[in-house]
Amino acid sequence: MEQKYSQFRGQPRLPKFAVPKRYDIKLKPDLVACKFSGAVDISVDVVAPTKFIVLNAADLAVHPNSVRFTDQTGSKVLEALVVELCEEDEIVVVEFAENLPIGVGFLCIAFEGTLNDKMKGFYRSSYEHKGEKKNMAVTQFEPADARRCFPCWDEPACKATFKIVLEVPSEVVALSNMPVVEEKVDGNIKTVHYQESPIMSTYLVAVVIGLFDYVEDFTSDGIKVRVYCQVGKANQGKFALDVAVKTLDLYKMYFAVPYSLPKLDMIAIPDFAAGAMENYGLVTYRETALLYDEKHSAASNKQRVATVVAHELAHQWFGNLVTMEWWTHLWLNEGFATWVSYLATDSLFPEWKIWTQFLDESTEGLRLDGLAESHPIEVEINHACEIDEIFDAISYRKGASVIRMLQSYLGPECFQRALASYIKKYACSNAKTEDLWAVLEEESGEPVNKLMNSWTKQKGYPVVAVRVKDQKLEFDQSQFLLSGSHGDGQWIVPITLCCCSYDARKNFLLQAKSESLDTKEFLGCSISQGCLKETGAWIKINVDQTGFYRVKYDDELAGRLRHAIEAKCLSATDRFGILDDSYALCMACQQPLASLLSLMGAYREELEYTVLCNLISISYKIARIAADATPELLGYIEQFFINLFQYPAEKLGWDPKQGESHLDAMLRGELLAALVHFGHDITQDEARRRFDAFLDDRHTALLPPDIRKVAYVAVMQNVSSSSRSGYESLLRVYRETDQSQEKTRILGSLASCPDPDIVLEVLTFVLSSEVRSQDAIFGVHVGIKGRETAWGWLKDNWDHISKTWGSGFLITRFVSSVVSPFSSYEKAKEVEEFFASRAKPSIARTLKQSLERVHINAKWVQSIQNEEHLADIVQELAS
Ligand code: BES
Ligand code: ZN
């Protein structure tokens, strides 16, 4: 049988013969039965002759008899002839007996739905109030779940105004995007009317209904800003409130447009899939991303709160005021908000050196984009189910990085002027990537479109090989792939270099595959005098790592840079970059492990937070691969790492120093954790001693939040089936605390136990009702010793995991966490076979990427095994 309404099915976008102008929405949630009923009255503009209206709806029961169309004057009412819900396409087709009158009319629909437990659409979240378990009702509509709450044109370009009315129990707090204009109480029920919103996209509509306390403040323009928290926790909202008020003022200056709504609410939700969501005027957060507790939060928690708030508020301009035209341009939202959040955080907390920390974003972008299974920044989207997957390191981190690259090429003033004019030009409207380039091109006079297309329309990035030959510097670009092969991409690469000093710089665009520079061009630099033979002369490409590419130096240049690091001639960003490029080249089997390790040795006196963190994370990965490749050398390698981290760790000590910097507070935890991880027994013993003190007194100064995780990991390292007390103590702390950051720290430590039986117990606990489904993934943080256990557990529990997390993006994290640590072709095959019959579009990309990582690891293992002289070098470094 031919499918009904086939002309409307299987389409990526809705037909536009009628478009919405204004939504009147009434919602009535039942927090006990977890259901809701509602009605929409949508002003639509019929722009072409049609008998049909097609809009989005999913998981809703629509009352067919309620559906009618009224013309503008109200004189003509058309009842729907057929109302057909197509679940697969998430649309509802309404057919009328005759063509609709051209022009504005009103479409009414009544419907019902469930307050689901999937953290999307209109959902329920649970909390305790005065010892009683309660539900709140919350919305999460991005990317395409407004359709699960009310029928609508659920596409970012279909902007309209929204007038919302909620019918709720009289004692609750009921919030929406706009301020309340009227509230009528009738017994136990109140009806709350909100002011009509400015025009906006459906994915930004929000309501939250539950019991909350708040703190409040005002911007210099008098905009009321509130932070809502669980009852009794309002104080923990003060830090975020302060950041928000200052950030709104800052963005108003930077974008040269004020915040466009009369109020801003920010609210902590106990069950929340993402980190935060930028709903216009009502930003929702995970508790860990909004609440800061002087006593129980770590410095890293504080930084997380500040950056997340800065990110979501950036969206109030970049995303909410100016919206991407379609999900292909998602990066315009996320890449920009990520980049802008650094701008704000840097201005508020200059001592955090946040632009140095930005390199973590670039590195993660480079890491994902080094896979053949990556995707371009601008990616085609044909079905709603494909959108979730692109909220990834490409849209966010590569996106933010290419913006930084462009800003540094054009200059900050020009860049800001262009952004301000872009915001003004597209305010209350939608924009595509090329619209932004056009504005930047006009402002700068540079060929921005051509330059940037090479970065946003093709996946991957180049490695630029540099060598000195006959008084010339030769540059050659080719696509970098972690698999070691070369892709055929080519880019316009903004090359920056400096020579012997940050004052002797040179910039140019590498447009061809290869180009060479005459060294005579470097006035004032020693190589121009032919002195590359001179000791101490060095050349650093990609100065301050503002470019999104890798650099491969010839042996001579690399050796000189190593000396420059030891001689402390280089900036932290450049020290980071040299290390990170070397690590990537090593993983791609283009450089021996021995040379990476000896380069790491040049960082013995490193004290900079971001550089050390990268050194630590690289050392973890090397130890993991070495455990498979050369188990007989693992002990030496670990000893080398201990030697490397002992110097900075001793400098910092265990106890916070009076007035020490934010970065030192964060660094202490990372360094001690590394020493514990590599088996430094003095550190392990001290960590456990402090944990015991903590068990006696949760406020002990011996275990401040910044180093708690160190102690938790050390405790779990000592746990086994026959000696479980440390594990049980940690579970007790987990159960007793009502602080989410503390729960997260504990969850992230439990699986570091070497005993597989305990690891399995931990993984079982993670799936229990004691762990909120938003947090389960933190417990799946298994080391190399736990990976087989985790894989067995994933297979055994796949049906449950797939059912619980399968409808959101969290499921992908289970797959990547469990699969990526493997390093053999056989394992890759086994994983592939398991998923062959369990394929799901929502994990397809992640699964391919994870399998590619396993292949990369396997190849790396082989290459290390074939490396000559590795043992000699490792033993020497360890001594
Ligand atoms: N718009 C996103 C939230 C989102 C993510 C919605 C995925 C739908 C799917 C929000 O602005 C965001 O980017 N949140 C980040 C935090 C941010 C600081 C990087 C997140 O949720 O991790
Ligand atoms: Zn965002």
CSV table of C-alpha atoms and ligand atoms in Angstrom, one decimal, residues 140 142 274-278 308 311-312 315 334 391 396 809, ligand 1:
chain,number,residue,atom,x,y,z
A,140,GLN,CA,15.2,20.6,27.2
A,142,GLU,CA,17.7,21.7,21.7
A,274,ALA,CA,24.1,18.2,28.9
A,275,GLY,CA,26.2,20.6,31.0
A,276,ALA,CA,23.9,23.6,30.5
A,277,MET,CA,21.4,25.0,28.0
A,278,GLU,CA,21.1,28.6,26.8
A,308,VAL,CA,29.8,27.5,31.5
A,311,HIS,CA,29.4,30.2,27.4
A,312,GLU,CA,25.6,30.1,27.9
A,315,HIS,CA,24.6,32.3,23.3
A,334,GLU,CA,28.8,26.4,19.7
A,391,PHE,CA,27.5,18.5,19.3
A,396,TYR,CA,32.8,23.2,19.7
A,809,PHE,CA,23.7,11.7,23.2
B,1,BES,N1,23.6,24.4,23.5
B,1,BES,C1,24.3,23.6,24.4
B,1,BES,C2,23.6,22.5,25.1
B,1,BES,C3,23.3,21.3,24.3
B,1,BES,C4,24.3,20.3,24.1
B,1,BES,C5,22.0,21.0,23.8
B,1,BES,C6,24.0,19.2,23.4
B,1,BES,C7,21.7,19.9,23.1
B,1,BES,C8,22.7,19.0,22.9
B,1,BES,C9,25.0,24.4,25.4
B,1,BES,O1,25.2,25.8,25.1
B,1,BES,C10,26.4,23.9,25.7
B,1,BES,O2,27.2,24.0,24.8
B,1,BES,N2,26.6,23.3,26.8
B,1,BES,C11,27.9,22.6,27.1
B,1,BES,C12,28.7,23.4,28.1
B,1,BES,C13,29.6,24.4,27.5
B,1,BES,C14,30.4,25.2,28.6
B,1,BES,C15,30.6,23.8,26.6
B,1,BES,C16,27.6,21.3,27.6
B,1,BES,O3,26.4,21.0,27.8
B,1,BES,O4,28.5,20.5,27.7
